CSV table of N, CA and C in Angstrom, one decimal:
chain,number,residue,atom,x,y,z
A,743,UNK,N,0.7,-1.4,-0.2
A,743,UNK,CA,0.1,0.0,-0.1
A,743,UNK,C,1.2,1.0,0.0
A,744,UNK,N,2.1,1.2,0.3
A,744,UNK,CA,2.9,2.2,0.6
A,744,UNK,C,4.3,2.4,0.4
A,745,UNK,N,5.0,3.2,0.2
A,745,UNK,CA,6.6,2.9,0.2
A,745,UNK,C,7.0,3.4,1.5
A,746,UNK,N,6.4,3.7,2.6
A,746,UNK,CA,6.9,4.1,3.6
A,746,UNK,C,7.2,5.5,3.9
A,747,UNK,N,7.2,6.0,2.7
A,747,UNK,CA,6.9,7.6,3.1
A,747,UNK,C,5.7,8.4,2.9
A,748,UNK,N,5.3,9.3,3.9
A,748,UNK,CA,4.2,10.0,3.7
A,748,UNK,C,4.5,11.5,3.3
A,749,UNK,N,3.4,11.9,2.7
A,749,UNK,CA,3.7,13.3,2.2
A,749,UNK,C,2.8,14.3,3.2
A,750,UNK,N,3.1,15.3,3.6
A,750,UNK,CA,2.1,16.1,4.6
A,750,UNK,C,2.1,17.6,4.1
A,751,UNK,N,0.9,17.8,3.4
A,751,UNK,CA,0.9,19.4,2.5
A,751,UNK,C,1.8,19.4,1.6
A,752,UNK,N,2.0,18.2,1.2
A,752,UNK,CA,2.8,18.4,-0.2
A,752,UNK,C,4.3,18.5,0.0
A,753,UNK,N,4.6,18.2,1.1
A,753,UNK,CA,6.1,18.3,1.6
A,753,UNK,C,6.7,16.8,2.2
A,754,UNK,N,8.0,16.7,2.1
A,754,UNK,CA,8.4,15.4,2.6
A,754,UNK,C,8.9,15.6,4.0
A,755,UNK,N,8.9,14.5,4.8
A,755,UNK,CA,9.1,14.8,6.2
A,755,UNK,C,8.3,15.7,6.9
A,756,UNK,N,9.0,16.6,7.9
A,756,UNK,CA,8.0,17.0,8.9
A,756,UNK,C,7.7,18.6,8.5
A,757,UNK,N,6.4,18.8,9.0
A,757,UNK,CA,5.9,20.1,7.9
A,757,UNK,C,6.6,21.4,9.3
A,758,UNK,N,6.8,22.4,8.9
A,758,UNK,CA,7.3,23.6,10.0
A,758,UNK,C,6.1,24.5,10.1
A,759,UNK,N,6.1,24.7,11.7
A,759,UNK,CA,5.0,25.6,11.9
A,759,UNK,C,5.0,27.0,11.4
A,760,UNK,N,6.0,27.4,10.9
A,760,UNK,CA,6.7,28.6,11.1
A,760,UNK,C,6.0,29.3,9.6
A,761,UNK,N,6.5,30.6,9.4
A,761,UNK,CA,6.4,31.5,8.4
A,761,UNK,C,6.8,31.0,6.8
A,762,UNK,N,6.1,30.7,6.1
A,762,UNK,CA,6.6,30.4,4.6
A,762,UNK,C,7.8,31.5,4.0
A,763,UNK,N,8.4,30.7,3.2
A,763,UNK,CA,9.8,31.5,2.7
A,763,UNK,C,9.2,32.8,2.4
A,764,UNK,N,8.3,32.8,1.6
A,764,UNK,CA,8.0,34.3,0.9
A,764,UNK,C,7.8,35.3,1.8
A,765,UNK,N,6.8,34.9,2.7
A,765,UNK,CA,6.4,35.6,4.0
A,765,UNK,C,7.9,36.1,5.1
A,766,UNK,N,8.6,35.2,4.8
A,766,UNK,CA,9.9,35.6,5.9
A,766,UNK,C,10.7,36.3,5.1
A,767,UNK,N,10.8,36.6,3.6
A,767,UNK,CA,11.5,37.4,2.9
A,767,UNK,C,11.0,38.8,2.9
A,768,UNK,N,9.7,38.6,2.6
A,768,UNK,CA,9.2,40.1,2.7
A,768,UNK,C,8.9,40.5,4.1
A,769,UNK,N,9.4,40.0,5.3
A,769,UNK,CA,9.4,40.4,6.8
A,769,UNK,C,10.7,41.1,6.7
A,770,UNK,N,11.6,40.5,5.8
A,770,UNK,CA,12.7,40.5,6.4
A,770,UNK,C,13.4,42.0,5.4
A,771,UNK,N,12.8,42.2,3.9
A,771,UNK,CA,12.7,43.2,3.2
A,771,UNK,C,12.3,44.4,3.8
A,772,UNK,N,11.3,44.2,4.4
A,772,UNK,CA,10.3,45.5,5.5
A,772,UNK,C,11.1,45.7,6.5
A,773,UNK,N,11.8,45.3,7.2
A,773,UNK,CA,12.3,45.5,8.2
A,773,UNK,C,13.6,46.4,7.5
A,774,UNK,N,14.4,45.5,6.9
A,774,UNK,CA,15.6,46.5,6.3
A,774,UNK,C,15.1,47.6,5.7
A,775,UNK,N,14.3,47.9,5.0
A,775,UNK,CA,13.8,48.8,4.3
A,775,UNK,C,13.3,50.1,5.2
A,776,UNK,N,12.8,49.9,6.3
A,776,UNK,CA,12.6,50.7,7.4
A,776,UNK,C,13.8,51.3,8.0
A,777,UNK,N,14.7,50.3,8.8
A,777,UNK,CA,16.0,50.7,9.2
A,777,UNK,C,16.7,51.6,8.1
A,778,UNK,N,17.3,50.9,7.1
A,778,UNK,CA,17.7,52.1,6.0
A,778,UNK,C,17.2,53.5,5.9
A,779,UNK,N,15.8,53.6,5.9
A,779,UNK,CA,15.0,54.9,5.6
A,779,UNK,C,15.5,55.4,6.6
A,780,UNK,N,15.1,55.2,7.8
A,780,UNK,CA,15.0,55.8,9.4
A,780,UNK,C,17.0,56.4,9.5
A,781,UNK,N,17.7,55.6,8.9
A,781,UNK,CA,18.8,55.9,9.4
A,781,UNK,C,19.4,57.0,8.2
A,782,UNK,N,19.0,56.6,7.0
A,782,UNK,CA,19.2,58.1,6.0
A,782,UNK,C,18.5,59.5,6.4
A,783,UNK,N,17.2,59.1,6.9
A,783,UNK,CA,16.3,60.5,7.2
A,783,UNK,C,17.1,61.3,8.6
A,784,UNK,N,17.8,60.2,9.3
A,784,UNK,CA,18.1,61.2,10.6
A,784,UNK,C,19.5,61.7,10.1
A,785,UNK,N,20.5,60.9,9.2
A,785,UNK,CA,21.3,61.7,8.6
A,785,UNK,C,21.3,62.9,7.9
A,786,UNK,N,19.7,63.1,7.1
A,786,UNK,CA,20.0,64.3,6.5
A,786,UNK,C,19.4,65.2,7.4
A,787,UNK,N,18.4,64.8,8.5
A,787,UNK,CA,18.0,65.9,9.0
A,787,UNK,C,19.2,66.4,10.1
A,788,UNK,N,20.1,65.7,10.4
A,788,UNK,CA,21.1,66.1,11.3
A,788,UNK,C,22.0,67.1,10.3
A,789,UNK,N,22.1,66.9,9.2
A,789,UNK,CA,23.1,67.7,8.1
A,789,UNK,C,22.2,68.7,7.6
A,790,UNK,N,20.8,68.8,7.5
A,790,UNK,CA,20.1,70.0,7.5
A,790,UNK,C,20.2,70.7,8.7
A,791,UNK,N,20.0,70.5,9.9
A,791,UNK,CA,20.1,71.2,10.9
A,791,UNK,C,21.5,71.7,11.3
A,792,UNK,N,22.4,71.3,11.2
A,792,UNK,CA,24.1,71.7,11.1
A,792,UNK,C,24.1,72.9,10.2
A,793,UNK,N,23.7,72.5,8.8
A,793,UNK,CA,24.1,73.5,7.5
A,793,UNK,C,23.1,75.2,8.2
A,794,UNK,N,21.8,75.1,8.7
A,794,UNK,CA,21.1,75.9,9.0
A,794,UNK,C,21.8,76.7,10.3
A,795,UNK,N,22.3,76.2,11.2
A,795,UNK,CA,23.0,76.8,12.2
A,795,UNK,C,24.6,77.2,11.8
A,796,UNK,N,25.2,76.7,11.0
A,796,UNK,CA,26.5,77.3,10.4
A,796,UNK,C,25.9,78.6,9.8
A,797,UNK,N,25.0,78.3,8.8
A,797,UNK,CA,24.3,79.6,8.1
A,797,UNK,C,24.2,80.7,9.0
A,798,UNK,N,23.6,80.4,10.2
A,798,UNK,CA,23.1,81.3,11.2
A,798,UNK,C,24.4,82.0,11.4
A,799,UNK,N,25.3,81.2,12.2
A,799,UNK,CA,26.5,81.7,12.8
A,799,UNK,C,27.1,82.8,12.1
A,800,UNK,N,27.4,82.2,10.6
A,800,UNK,CA,27.9,83.2,9.4
A,800,UNK,C,27.2,84.3,9.6
A,801,UNK,N,26.1,84.3,9.2
A,801,UNK,CA,25.2,85.5,8.9
A,801,UNK,C,25.2,86.7,10.5
A,802,UNK,N,25.4,86.1,11.4
A,802,UNK,CA,25.7,86.8,12.8
A,802,UNK,C,27.2,87.4,12.9
A,803,UNK,N,28.2,86.4,12.2
A,803,UNK,CA,29.6,87.2,12.2
A,803,UNK,C,29.8,88.2,11.2
A,804,UNK,N,28.9,88.1,10.0
A,804,UNK,CA,28.7,89.1,9.3
A,804,UNK,C,28.2,90.4,9.7
A,805,UNK,N,27.3,90.1,10.4
A,805,UNK,CA,26.4,91.3,10.8
A,805,UNK,C,27.5,92.0,11.9
A,806,UNK,N,28.2,91.4,12.9
A,806,UNK,CA,29.1,91.9,14.0
A,806,UNK,C,30.1,92.7,12.8
A,807,UNK,N,30.6,91.9,11.9
A,807,UNK,CA,31.7,92.8,11.1
A,807,UNK,C,31.5,93.9,10.8
A,808,UNK,N,30.4,93.9,10.2
A,808,UNK,CA,29.6,95.3,9.7
A,808,UNK,C,29.5,96.3,10.5
A,809,UNK,N,29.0,95.8,11.8
A,809,UNK,CA,28.5,96.9,12.6
A,809,UNK,C,30.0,97.5,13.2
A,810,UNK,N,30.6,96.3,13.6
A,810,UNK,CA,32.0,96.8,14.1
A,810,UNK,C,32.6,98.0,13.0
A,811,UNK,N,32.9,97.6,12.0
A,811,UNK,CA,33.5,98.5,10.7
A,811,UNK,C,32.7,100.0,10.7
A,812,UNK,N,31.5,99.6,11.1
A,812,UNK,CA,30.5,101.1,11.2
A,812,UNK,C,31.1,102.0,12.4
A,813,UNK,N,30.9,101.2,13.5
A,813,UNK,CA,31.3,102.0,14.6
A,813,UNK,C,32.7,102.8,14.6
A,814,UNK,N,33.7,102.2,13.9
A,814,UNK,CA,34.9,102.5,13.7
A,814,UNK,C,35.2,104.1,12.9
A,815,UNK,N,34.3,104.0,12.1
A,815,UNK,CA,33.8,105.4,11.6
A,815,UNK,C,33.5,106.8,12.3
A,816,UNK,N,33.6,107.7,12.0
A,816,UNK,CA,33.6,108.8,12.3
A,816,UNK,C,31.8,109.2,12.6
A,817,UNK,N,31.3,108.6,11.6
A,817,UNK,CA,29.9,108.7,11.7
A,817,UNK,C,29.6,107.3,12.3
A,818,UNK,N,29.9,106.5,12.9
A,818,UNK,CA,29.7,105.3,13.6
A,818,UNK,C,28.0,105.1,13.8
A,819,UNK,N,28.0,106.2,14.9
A,819,UNK,CA,26.2,105.8,15.3
A,819,UNK,C,25.3,105.9,14.6
A,820,UNK,N,25.5,107.2,13.5
A,820,UNK,CA,24.2,107.7,12.4
A,820,UNK,C,24.5,106.4,11.4
A,821,UNK,N,25.4,105.8,11.2
A,821,UNK,CA,25.7,104.9,10.3
A,821,UNK,C,24.6,103.4,11.0
A,822,UNK,N,24.9,103.2,12.2
A,822,UNK,CA,24.2,102.0,12.6
A,822,UNK,C,23.0,102.4,12.4
A,823,UNK,N,22.6,103.7,13.0
A,823,UNK,CA,21.1,103.9,13.2
A,823,UNK,C,20.2,103.9,11.8
A,824,UNK,N,21.2,104.3,10.8
A,824,UNK,CA,20.3,104.0,9.5
A,824,UNK,C,20.0,102.6,9.3
A,825,UNK,N,21.4,101.7,9.8
A,825,UNK,CA,21.2,100.2,8.8
A,825,UNK,C,20.5,99.6,10.1
A,826,UNK,N,19.8,99.9,11.1
A,826,UNK,CA,19.2,99.0,11.8
A,826,UNK,C,17.7,99.7,11.9
A,827,UNK,N,17.1,100.5,11.0
A,827,UNK,CA,16.0,101.1,10.8
A,827,UNK,C,15.4,102.2,11.6
A,828,UNK,N,16.1,102.9,12.2
A,828,UNK,CA,15.8,104.1,13.4
A,828,UNK,C,15.3,105.1,12.1
A,829,UNK,N,16.3,105.4,11.4
A,829,UNK,CA,15.5,106.5,10.7
A,829,UNK,C,14.9,106.2,9.3
A,830,UNK,N,14.4,105.0,9.0
A,830,UNK,CA,13.6,104.8,8.0
A,830,UNK,C,12.1,104.5,8.2
A,831,UNK,N,11.8,104.4,9.6
A,831,UNK,CA,10.2,104.6,10.0
A,831,UNK,C,9.8,102.9,10.5
A,832,UNK,N,8.6,102.4,9.9
A,832,UNK,CA,8.6,101.3,10.7
A,832,UNK,C,9.1,100.2,9.5
A,833,UNK,N,9.5,99.0,10.2
A,833,UNK,CA,9.9,97.6,9.5
A,833,UNK,C,9.1,96.9,9.3
A,834,UNK,N,8.6,96.0,8.0
A,834,UNK,CA,7.6,95.1,8.2
A,834,UNK,C,8.1,93.6,9.0
A,835,UNK,N,9.4,93.7,8.1
A,835,UNK,CA,9.9,92.4,8.7
A,835,UNK,C,11.4,92.3,9.2
A,836,UNK,N,11.6,91.9,10.3
A,836,UNK,CA,13.2,91.7,10.7
A,836,UNK,C,13.6,90.9,11.2
A,837,UNK,N,14.8,90.1,10.4
A,837,UNK,CA,15.3,89.0,10.7
A,837,UNK,C,16.1,89.0,11.6
A,838,UNK,N,16.9,90.2,11.8
A,838,UNK,CA,17.9,90.4,13.3
A,838,UNK,C,17.8,91.7,13.6
A,839,UNK,N,18.1,91.9,15.1
A,839,UNK,CA,18.1,92.9,15.8
A,839,UNK,C,19.4,93.4,16.3
A,840,UNK,N,19.5,94.6,16.5
A,840,UNK,CA,20.7,95.1,17.1
A,840,UNK,C,20.6,96.2,18.3
A,841,UNK,N,21.4,96.0,19.0
A,841,UNK,CA,21.2,97.0,20.3
A,841,UNK,C,22.7,97.5,20.3
A,842,UNK,N,22.9,98.7,20.4
A,842,UNK,CA,24.4,99.0,21.1
A,842,UNK,C,24.0,99.9,22.3
A,843,UNK,N,24.9,99.4,23.0
A,843,UNK,CA,24.9,100.1,24.3
A,843,UNK,C,26.3,100.9,24.7
A,844,UNK,N,26.1,101.4,25.8
A,844,UNK,CA,27.5,102.2,26.2
A,844,UNK,C,28.0,101.2,27.4
A,845,UNK,N,29.3,101.0,27.7
A,845,UNK,CA,29.8,99.8,28.6
A,845,UNK,C,29.3,100.4,29.8
A,846,UNK,N,28.6,101.4,30.3
A,846,UNK,CA,27.7,101.4,31.5
A,846,UNK,C,26.6,100.4,31.6
A,847,UNK,N,26.1,100.3,30.1
A,847,UNK,CA,24.8,99.7,30.4
A,847,UNK,C,23.6,100.2,29.3
A,848,UNK,N,23.6,102.0,29.4
A,848,UNK,CA,23.0,102.4,28.9
A,848,UNK,C,22.6,102.1,27.3
A,849,UNK,N,21.3,102.0,27.1
A,849,UNK,CA,21.1,101.9,25.6
A,849,UNK,C,21.2,103.4,24.6
A,850,UNK,N,22.1,103.1,23.7
A,850,UNK,CA,22.1,104.3,22.9
A,850,UNK,C,21.3,104.0,21.5
A,851,UNK,N,21.3,102.9,20.8
A,851,UNK,CA,20.3,102.6,19.5
A,851,UNK,C,20.1,101.1,19.7
A,852,UNK,N,19.0,100.7,19.4
A,852,UNK,CA,18.3,99.3,19.3
A,852,UNK,C,17.1,99.4,18.0
A,853,UNK,N,17.0,98.4,17.5
A,853,UNK,CA,16.2,98.2,16.5
A,853,UNK,C,14.8,98.1,17.0
A,854,UNK,N,13.7,99.1,16.3
A,854,UNK,CA,12.7,99.2,16.9
A,854,UNK,C,11.8,98.1,17.3
A,855,UNK,N,11.1,98.0,18.5
A,855,UNK,CA,10.6,96.6,19.0
A,855,UNK,C,11.6,95.7,19.7
A,856,UNK,N,12.9,96.2,19.8
A,856,UNK,CA,13.8,94.9,20.3
A,856,UNK,C,13.6,95.1,21.6
A,857,UNK,N,13.3,95.8,22.2
A,857,UNK,CA,13.2,95.8,24.0
A,857,UNK,C,12.1,95.2,24.6
A,858,UNK,N,10.7,95.1,23.8
A,858,UNK,CA,9.9,94.5,24.1
A,858,UNK,C,10.1,93.0,23.6
A,859,UNK,N,10.8,92.8,22.8
A,859,UNK,CA,10.8,91.0,22.1
A,859,UNK,C,12.1,90.4,23.1
A,860,UNK,N,13.3,91.1,23.0
A,860,UNK,CA,14.5,90.3,23.7
A,860,UNK,C,14.9,91.4,24.5
A,861,UNK,N,14.6,91.5,25.8
A,861,UNK,CA,15.5,92.2,26.9
A,861,UNK,C,17.0,92.0,27.2
A,862,UNK,N,17.5,93.1,27.5
A,862,UNK,CA,18.9,93.1,27.8
A,862,UNK,C,19.4,92.0,28.7
A,863,UNK,N,18.3,91.2,29.8
A,863,UNK,CA,18.8,90.4,30.5
A,863,UNK,C,18.9,89.2,29.8
A,864,UNK,N,18.2,88.9,28.7
A,864,UNK,CA,18.3,87.6,27.9
A,864,UNK,C,19.6,87.4,27.2
A,865,UNK,N,20.5,88.4,27.0
A,865,UNK,CA,22.0,88.1,26.4
A,865,UNK,C,22.8,87.9,27.2
A,866,UNK,N,23.8,86.5,26.8
A,866,UNK,CA,24.9,86.6,27.6
A,866,UNK,C,25.7,87.4,27.9
A,867,UNK,N,26.4,87.4,28.9
A,867,UNK,CA,27.5,87.9,29.4
A,867,UNK,C,28.6,88.0,28.6
A,868,UNK,N,29.2,88.8,28.1
A,868,UNK,CA,30.5,88.7,26.9
A,868,UNK,C,31.6,88.4,28.0
A,869,UNK,N,32.5,87.3,27.7
A,869,UNK,CA,33.7,86.9,28.1
A,869,UNK,C,34.8,86.9,27.4
A,870,UNK,N,35.8,86.9,28.1
A,870,UNK,CA,37.4,86.9,27.0
A,870,UNK,C,37.4,85.7,26.5
A,871,UNK,N,36.7,84.8,26.3
A,871,UNK,CA,36.8,83.7,25.7
A,871,UNK,C,36.9,83.6,24.1
A,872,UNK,N,35.5,84.3,23.9
A,872,UNK,CA,35.7,84.3,22.3
A,872,UNK,C,35.4,86.2,22.0
A,873,UNK,N,36.4,87.1,22.4
A,873,UNK,CA,36.0,88.2,22.5
A,873,UNK,C,35.7,88.5,21.1
A,874,UNK,N,36.1,88.3,19.9
A,874,UNK,CA,36.2,88.5,18.6
A,874,UNK,C,34.7,88.7,18.1
A,875,UNK,N,33.9,87.3,18.6
A,875,UNK,CA,32.6,87.1,18.1
A,875,UNK,C,31.7,87.0,19.3
A,876,UNK,N,31.9,87.2,20.2
A,876,UNK,CA,30.9,87.2,21.4
A,876,UNK,C,30.3,85.7,21.8
A,877,UNK,N,29.7,85.4,22.7
A,877,UNK,CA,29.2,84.3,23.4
A,877,UNK,C,28.0,84.2,22.4
A,878,UNK,N,27.2,83.0,22.3
A,878,UNK,CA,26.2,82.4,21.5
A,878,UNK,C,25.5,82.1,22.4
A,879,UNK,N,24.2,82.4,22.6
A,879,UNK,CA,23.1,81.7,23.3
A,879,UNK,C,21.5,81.5,22.4
A,880,UNK,N,20.8,80.6,22.7
A,880,UNK,CA,19.3,80.7,22.1
A,880,UNK,C,18.6,80.8,23.3
A,881,UNK,N,17.4,81.7,22.7
A,881,UNK,CA,16.2,82.5,23.8
A,881,UNK,C,15.1,82.3,23.3
A,882,UNK,N,14.3,81.7,23.8
A,882,UNK,CA,12.7,81.8,23.6
A,882,UNK,C,11.8,82.9,23.9
A,883,UNK,N,11.4,83.5,23.1
A,883,UNK,CA,10.7,85.0,23.4
A,883,UNK,C,9.3,84.3,23.8
A,884,UNK,N,8.6,85.2,24.6
A,884,UNK,CA,7.5,85.0,25.2
A,884,UNK,C,6.2,84.8,24.1
A,885,UNK,N,6.3,85.5,23.1
A,885,UNK,CA,5.4,85.2,21.8
A,885,UNK,C,5.9,84.1,20.7
A,886,UNK,N,6.5,83.3,21.4
A,886,UNK,CA,6.6,81.9,20.6
A,886,UNK,C,8.1,82.0,19.7
A,887,UNK,N,8.7,83.1,19.5
A,887,UNK,CA,9.7,83.5,18.3
A,887,UNK,C,11.0,82.7,19.2
A,888,UNK,N,11.8,82.2,18.6
A,888,UNK,CA,13.1,81.9,19.0
A,888,UNK,C,14.7,83.0,18.3
A,889,UNK,N,15.4,83.2,19.2
A,889,UNK,CA,16.3,84.0,18.8
A,889,UNK,C,17.7,83.7,19.0
A,890,UNK,N,19.1,83.5,18.2
A,890,UNK,CA,19.8,83.2,18.5
A,890,UNK,C,20.9,84.4,18.8
A,891,UNK,N,21.1,85.0,19.9
A,891,UNK,CA,21.7,85.9,20.7
A,891,UNK,C,23.1,85.7,20.6
A,892,UNK,N,23.8,87.3,20.3
A,892,UNK,CA,25.4,87.2,20.7
A,892,UNK,C,25.6,88.7,21.6
A,893,UNK,N,26.4,88.4,22.2
A,893,UNK,CA,27.0,90.1,23.2
A,893,UNK,C,28.1,89.9,23.0
A,894,UNK,N,28.8,90.8,22.5
A,894,UNK,CA,30.4,91.2,22.5
A,894,UNK,C,30.5,93.0,22.4
A,895,UNK,N,31.5,93.2,23.3
A,895,UNK,CA,32.0,94.3,23.3
A,895,UNK,C,32.9,94.6,21.9
A,896,UNK,N,33.3,96.1,21.7
A,896,UNK,CA,34.0,96.8,20.8
A,896,UNK,C,35.2,96.9,21.3
A,897,UNK,N,36.2,96.6,20.8
A,897,UNK,CA,37.4,96.8,21.6
A,897,UNK,C,38.4,98.4,21.0
A,898,UNK,N,39.1,99.1,21.6
A,898,UNK,CA,39.7,100.1,21.1
A,898,UNK,C,40.2,100.4,19.7
A,899,UNK,N,40.6,99.5,19.6
A,899,UNK,CA,41.6,99.1,18.0
A,899,UNK,C,40.7,99.4,16.9
A,900,UNK,N,39.2,99.2,17.0
A,900,UNK,CA,38.3,99.0,16.0
A,900,UNK,C,37.5,100.5,16.1
A,901,UNK,N,37.1,100.9,17.1
A,901,UNK,CA,36.8,102.3,17.2
A,901,UNK,C,37.1,103.0,18.5
A,902,UNK,N,36.9,104.2,18.7
A,902,UNK,CA,37.6,105.0,19.4
A,902,UNK,C,37.0,104.7,20.7
A,903,UNK,N,35.2,104.7,20.7
A,903,UNK,CA,34.7,104.6,21.6
A,903,UNK,C,34.6,103.1,22.1
A,904,UNK,N,34.2,103.1,23.5
A,904,UNK,CA,33.9,101.5,23.9
A,904,UNK,C,32.2,101.2,23.9
A,905,UNK,N,31.6,100.3,23.3
A,905,UNK,CA,30.5,99.8,23.0
A,905,UNK,C,30.2,98.4,23.4
A,906,UNK,N,28.7,98.0,23.6
A,906,UNK,CA,28.9,96.6,23.8
A,906,UNK,C,27.7,96.5,22.6
A,907,UNK,N,27.8,95.5,21.9
A,907,UNK,CA,26.9,95.1,20.8
A,907,UNK,C,26.0,93.9,21.5
A,908,UNK,N,24.8,94.2,21.2
A,908,UNK,CA,23.7,93.1,21.3
A,908,UNK,C,23.0,92.7,19.7
A,909,UNK,N,23.4,91.5,19.3
A,909,UNK,CA,22.9,90.9,18.0
A,909,UNK,C,21.7,89.7,18.0
A,910,UNK,N,20.9,89.9,17.9
A,910,UNK,CA,19.6,89.0,18.2
A,910,UNK,C,19.0,88.7,16.5
A,911,UNK,N,19.3,86.9,16.3
A,911,UNK,CA,18.9,86.6,15.0
A,911,UNK,C,17.4,85.8,15.1
A,912,UNK,N,16.5,86.2,14.4
A,912,UNK,CA,15.0,85.3,14.4
A,912,UNK,C,15.5,84.2,14.0
A,913,UNK,N,15.3,82.8,14.7
A,913,UNK,CA,15.5,81.5,14.2
A,913,UNK,C,14.3,80.9,14.3
A,914,UNK,N,13.5,81.5,14.1
A,914,UNK,CA,11.6,80.8,14.3
A,914,UNK,C,11.5,80.2,13.2
A,915,UNK,N,12.0,80.7,11.9
A,915,UNK,CA,11.8,80.0,10.7
A,915,UNK,C,12.6,78.7,10.5
A,916,UNK,N,14.0,78.9,11.3
A,916,UNK,CA,14.9,77.6,11.1
A,916,UNK,C,14.3,76.3,11.8
A,917,UNK,N,13.7,76.9,13.0
A,917,UNK,CA,13.1,76.1,13.9
A,917,UNK,C,11.7,75.2,13.4
A,918,UNK,N,10.9,75.9,12.6
A,918,UNK,CA,9.8,75.6,11.7
A,918,UNK,C,10.7,74.6,10.6
A,919,UNK,N,11.2,74.9,10.2
A,919,UNK,CA,11.7,73.7,9.0
A,919,UNK,C,12.3,72.4,9.6
A,920,UNK,N,12.8,72.7,10.8
A,920,UNK,CA,13.3,71.4,11.2
A,920,UNK,C,12.2,70.7,12.3
A,921,UNK,N,11.0,71.3,12.3
A,921,UNK,CA,10.0,70.5,13.3
A,921,UNK,C,9.3,70.0,12.1
């Protein structure tokens, strides 16, 4: 009646209770795809974040260099006032805010509206570690905006007068891109 071999479910020998080879291949392929895409997305996010941070730092550094050069000229405060918009009336959109203080802390000039958005106390105290470009800090304003702040003194070589510069860059758009 038989040759001593039995076939179960069309296979010889024991049947395995697990997934078929097709199902296992699909599962492995899906897991590998998710892992690869997750790693690639993380790397792209990190690269974009770093690039935006570097661009913000370069922008602030350029702004600081320009302000220092203006303050070194004889008409420095008038030139800075024109640059930050005090003489041009209202501003529709401002990406950066500038405040010029005397060494005593008295405000000489500032971008209109800066006093309500970024108080003096929000800025880091300038230290000797990075005197050329100042300390950098992030500060969340009460209205939900985020600012990258720098505070730095001008030194006597560039300007006959000593000033303290406060520069704030609105980084809200950068945060929105990354969220």
